[in-house]
Amino acid sequence: MTFLRLAAVVFILGCVTLAWGILGTSIELRTASGYDVLGEQVQELWGAPHYQRAPFAVVSDDGVLLQEVELLESDIEVDLRLEHRRKGLLWYATYEVDFDAYYILQNPLNGRGTATITYRFPSSTVMYDEFEFRVGDVLASPSGGTGQQLVTQVELNRAEQVEIHVAYKSRGLDQWHYSFGDSIATVRSFNLVVNTDFDDFDFPDNTISASEKTPTEDGWSLEWSFNNMVSDADVGVRMPSRLNPGPVASRMSY
C-alpha cells in the first residue's frame, strides 16, 4: 500500500469517526432537550415531582408571636404506584401517591395559647383527590391555588396536645421527597413507611436512606424511624426509569 493510499484510508477513517461523533453528540443533545421540553408537558398533564414538607406551627399569646413549635410525633404512610408513560419517543416515570399522615403538636406555653399551623402543598401543578387537612376538630378548606399554603388556628390550654391529619391522593413524576423543614430541624418520634409496587428504586442525592428495607409481593416497604434526630436532609424515593432510544443510539455512535 502506497503512502497516498494509506493517507487516504486514515483520512476517510478520521472523517467517519468525526461524523459518528457529531451524530452521537447531536442525538444526545436533542434527546436531553426533548426530554426537558416534553417533560414540562408531562408535568402539566400528569404532575410534577412531589416535595412534601412537614406542617409548620407557631404558638402565640394575645397575638404576640412567642415561638415555633416542634412536632412531638409524626406517623406517615405513603403508597407509590409507578406507571411509565410515553410522550413522543421518550419514557417518563410517572406515579400515583397516596399520602396519609398524623402528627401530634403540644402547647409549650405555661398558659393558654393560639397555635397557627401551616400546610404547604408538595407541588403546584397537580390535582389532589380526597384531600384533608385537619387540626383537632378544625377542618381547613382549600382556597386559591395549590401553589399557596393552608393556614388554620386552634386554641390550646397549657400543655394541651392536638392531632394534625393530612391526607390526599395525587400524581407525580420521577421523585418523591419528604422534608422536615426549610433548614436544620429536630425530628422527634418520627416514623415514615413508603410502600412501592416496583423494585428498582433509588434514593435521591443528599437524602437519608431508609432505616429498613423489606421486600413485599408487589415491591418494597421502606421505613424511616427516628427518635430524636437533628438534620437538614430530606428523605425520598427516586422512581426507576425506562431506557429511552436516544441515549442508546448515542452510545452506539461513540
Coordinates of C-alpha atoms in Angstrom, one line a residue:
M1 CA 0.0 0.0 0.0
T2 CA 1.4 3.3 -1.1
F3 CA 1.7 6.3 1.3
L4 CA -1.1 8.2 -0.6
R5 CA -3.5 5.2 -0.2
L6 CA -2.6 4.9 3.5
A7 CA -3.2 8.6 4.0
A8 CA -6.5 8.4 2.1
V9 CA -7.6 5.5 4.4
V10 CA -6.6 7.4 7.5
F11 CA -8.4 10.5 6.2
I12 CA -11.6 8.6 5.5
L13 CA -11.4 6.8 8.8
G14 CA -11.0 10.1 10.6
C15 CA -13.9 11.7 8.7
V16 CA -16.2 8.7 9.5
T17 CA -15.1 8.8 13.2
L18 CA -15.8 12.5 13.3
A19 CA -19.2 12.1 11.7
W20 CA -20.2 9.4 14.1
G21 CA -19.1 11.6 17.0
I22 CA -21.1 14.5 15.7
L23 CA -24.1 12.2 15.2
G24 CA -23.8 10.8 18.7
T25 CA -23.4 14.3 20.3
S26 CA -26.4 15.6 18.2
I27 CA -28.6 12.7 19.3
E28 CA -27.6 13.2 23.0
L29 CA -28.3 16.9 22.9
R30 CA -31.6 16.6 21.1
T31 CA -32.7 13.8 23.4
A32 CA -31.8 15.9 26.5
S33 CA -33.5 19.0 25.1
G34 CA -36.6 17.0 24.0
Y35 CA -36.8 15.3 27.4
D36 CA -36.9 18.7 29.2
V37 CA -39.5 20.2 26.8
L38 CA -41.7 17.1 26.7
G39 CA -41.2 16.7 30.5
E40 CA -42.8 20.1 31.1
Q41 CA -45.8 18.9 29.1
V42 CA -46.0 15.7 31.1
Q43 CA -46.0 17.7 34.3
E44 CA -48.9 19.8 33.1
L45 CA -50.9 16.7 32.1
W46 CA -49.9 14.4 34.9
G47 CA -48.0 16.1 37.7
A48 CA -44.6 17.3 38.9
P49 CA -42.1 15.8 41.4
H50 CA -43.5 15.9 44.9
Y51 CA -41.7 17.8 47.7
Q52 CA -43.9 17.3 50.7
R53 CA -42.9 19.4 53.7
A54 CA -43.9 18.8 57.3
P55 CA -46.6 21.1 58.8
F56 CA -45.1 24.3 60.3
A57 CA -46.5 25.5 63.6
V58 CA -46.1 28.5 65.9
V59 CA -47.8 29.4 69.2
S60 CA -48.8 32.9 70.3
D61 CA -50.3 34.5 73.3
D62 CA -52.6 37.6 72.9
G63 CA -51.4 38.0 69.3
V64 CA -47.7 38.2 70.3
L65 CA -45.7 35.5 68.5
L66 CA -43.7 33.6 71.0
Q67 CA -42.1 30.5 69.5
E68 CA -42.0 27.9 66.8
V69 CA -43.3 24.5 68.0
E70 CA -41.7 21.2 67.1
L71 CA -43.9 18.2 66.2
L72 CA -43.9 15.7 69.1
E73 CA -44.8 12.7 66.8
S74 CA -45.1 12.0 63.1
D75 CA -46.7 8.8 61.8
I76 CA -46.8 8.8 58.0
E77 CA -47.7 6.1 55.4
V78 CA -47.2 6.6 51.7
D79 CA -48.1 4.3 48.8
L80 CA -46.3 4.8 45.5
R81 CA -47.6 3.2 42.3
L82 CA -45.4 3.5 39.3
E83 CA -46.7 3.8 35.7
H84 CA -44.2 4.7 33.0
R85 CA -45.8 6.9 30.3
R86 CA -44.5 7.8 26.9
K87 CA -44.5 11.2 25.4
G88 CA -43.3 11.2 21.8
L89 CA -40.5 8.7 21.8
L90 CA -39.4 9.3 25.4
W91 CA -40.5 7.5 28.5
Y92 CA -41.3 9.2 31.8
A93 CA -41.5 7.7 35.3
T94 CA -45.0 8.9 36.5
Y95 CA -46.5 7.7 39.7
E96 CA -49.6 7.8 41.8
V97 CA -49.2 8.7 45.5
D98 CA -51.5 8.0 48.4
F99 CA -50.4 10.1 51.4
D100 CA -51.7 9.7 54.9
A101 CA -50.0 11.4 57.9
Y102 CA -50.8 12.0 61.6
Y103 CA -48.9 14.5 63.7
I104 CA -49.0 15.4 67.4
L105 CA -48.5 19.0 68.5
Q106 CA -48.2 20.3 72.1
N107 CA -48.6 23.8 73.5
P108 CA -45.3 24.6 75.2
L109 CA -46.5 27.7 77.0
N110 CA -47.3 27.9 80.7
G111 CA -50.8 29.1 79.8
R112 CA -53.3 29.2 77.1
G113 CA -52.1 30.0 73.5
T114 CA -53.1 30.1 69.9
A115 CA -51.5 27.6 67.6
T116 CA -51.1 28.6 64.0
I117 CA -50.5 25.6 61.7
T118 CA -49.4 26.0 58.1
Y119 CA -49.6 23.3 55.5
R120 CA -47.8 23.6 52.1
F121 CA -48.8 21.6 49.1
P122 CA -46.0 19.3 47.7
S123 CA -46.5 20.6 44.1
S124 CA -48.5 23.3 42.4
T125 CA -49.1 21.5 39.1
V126 CA -51.2 18.5 40.2
M127 CA -54.6 17.6 41.5
Y128 CA -55.4 16.3 45.0
D129 CA -58.2 13.8 45.5
E130 CA -59.8 13.1 48.9
F131 CA -57.8 15.9 50.4
E132 CA -57.9 16.6 54.1
F133 CA -56.1 19.0 56.4
R134 CA -57.5 18.8 59.9
V135 CA -56.2 20.2 63.2
G136 CA -58.2 18.7 66.0
D137 CA -61.8 19.2 65.1
V138 CA -61.0 22.1 62.7
L139 CA -61.1 21.1 59.1
A140 CA -59.3 23.6 56.7
S141 CA -61.0 24.3 53.4
P142 CA -58.6 24.8 50.5
S143 CA -58.8 28.1 48.7
G144 CA -56.8 29.7 45.9
G145 CA -54.3 27.6 44.0
T146 CA -52.3 24.6 45.1
G147 CA -49.2 26.9 44.9
Q148 CA -50.5 28.6 48.0
Q149 CA -50.5 27.3 51.6
L150 CA -53.3 26.5 54.0
V151 CA -53.3 28.1 57.5
T152 CA -55.6 27.2 60.4
Q153 CA -55.6 28.2 64.1
V154 CA -56.7 26.4 67.3
E155 CA -56.8 27.4 70.9
L156 CA -54.8 25.2 73.2
N157 CA -54.6 25.1 77.0
R158 CA -51.4 24.7 78.9
A159 CA -49.5 21.5 77.7
E160 CA -52.6 20.5 75.7
Q161 CA -51.9 18.3 72.7
V162 CA -53.7 18.4 69.3
E163 CA -53.6 15.9 66.4
I164 CA -53.0 17.1 62.9
H165 CA -54.1 14.9 60.0
V166 CA -53.1 15.4 56.3
A167 CA -54.2 13.0 53.6
Y168 CA -54.6 13.1 49.8
K169 CA -54.3 11.1 46.6
S170 CA -52.3 12.7 43.9
R171 CA -49.8 12.1 41.0
G172 CA -46.2 13.0 40.4
L173 CA -43.1 12.5 38.3
D174 CA -39.6 10.9 38.8
Q175 CA -39.1 11.5 42.5
W176 CA -41.0 11.8 45.8
H177 CA -39.5 13.8 48.7
Y178 CA -40.4 14.5 52.3
S179 CA -38.8 17.5 54.0
F180 CA -38.6 18.0 57.8
G181 CA -38.3 21.8 57.4
D182 CA -36.7 24.6 55.4
S183 CA -33.5 24.4 57.5
I184 CA -31.9 22.3 60.2
A185 CA -34.8 20.6 62.1
T186 CA -35.2 18.5 65.2
V187 CA -37.2 15.4 64.4
R188 CA -38.9 13.5 67.3
S189 CA -40.7 10.2 67.3
F190 CA -40.8 10.1 63.5
N191 CA -42.0 7.1 61.5
L192 CA -42.5 7.0 57.8
V193 CA -43.4 4.0 55.7
V194 CA -43.3 4.1 51.9
N195 CA -44.8 1.1 50.1
T196 CA -43.9 0.7 46.4
D197 CA -45.2 -1.6 43.7
F198 CA -41.7 -1.6 42.0
D199 CA -38.3 -2.9 42.7
D200 CA -35.6 -0.8 41.2
F201 CA -36.0 2.2 43.5
D202 CA -33.2 4.6 44.5
F203 CA -32.6 7.3 47.0
P204 CA -32.1 10.8 45.5
D205 CA -28.8 12.7 46.2
N206 CA -28.5 14.4 49.6
T207 CA -31.3 12.4 51.2
I208 CA -31.4 9.9 54.1
S209 CA -31.5 6.2 53.2
A210 CA -34.3 4.1 54.6
S211 CA -33.7 2.6 58.1
E212 CA -35.3 -0.7 57.0
K213 CA -36.0 -2.1 53.5
T214 CA -38.4 -5.1 53.4
P215 CA -39.4 -6.8 50.1
T216 CA -43.1 -7.4 49.6
E217 CA -45.2 -9.3 47.0
D218 CA -45.6 -6.1 44.9
G219 CA -42.3 -4.3 45.6
W220 CA -40.8 -2.9 48.8
S221 CA -41.7 -1.5 52.1
L222 CA -39.2 1.3 53.0
E223 CA -39.2 2.6 56.6
W224 CA -37.6 5.7 58.2
S225 CA -37.6 5.8 62.0
F226 CA -36.0 8.4 64.2
N227 CA -36.3 9.1 67.9
N228 CA -34.5 12.4 68.3
M229 CA -32.7 13.4 65.1
V230 CA -31.2 16.7 64.0
S231 CA -30.7 17.1 60.3
D232 CA -31.2 19.4 57.3
A233 CA -31.5 16.5 54.8
D234 CA -34.7 15.2 53.3
V235 CA -35.9 11.6 52.7
G236 CA -37.1 10.5 49.3
V237 CA -37.5 7.8 46.7
R238 CA -36.4 8.0 43.0
M239 CA -38.5 6.0 40.6
P240 CA -36.9 3.6 38.2
S241 CA -36.7 4.9 34.6
R242 CA -37.2 3.1 31.3
L243 CA -34.4 3.1 28.7
N244 CA -35.0 5.8 26.0
P245 CA -33.8 5.2 22.4
G246 CA -31.8 8.4 22.3
P247 CA -29.1 7.5 24.8
V248 CA -28.8 4.0 23.3
A249 CA -28.3 5.4 19.8
S250 CA -25.8 8.0 21.2
R251 CA -23.7 5.3 23.0
M252 CA -23.7 3.2 19.8
S253 CA -22.4 6.1 17.8
Y254 CA -19.4 6.8 20.0

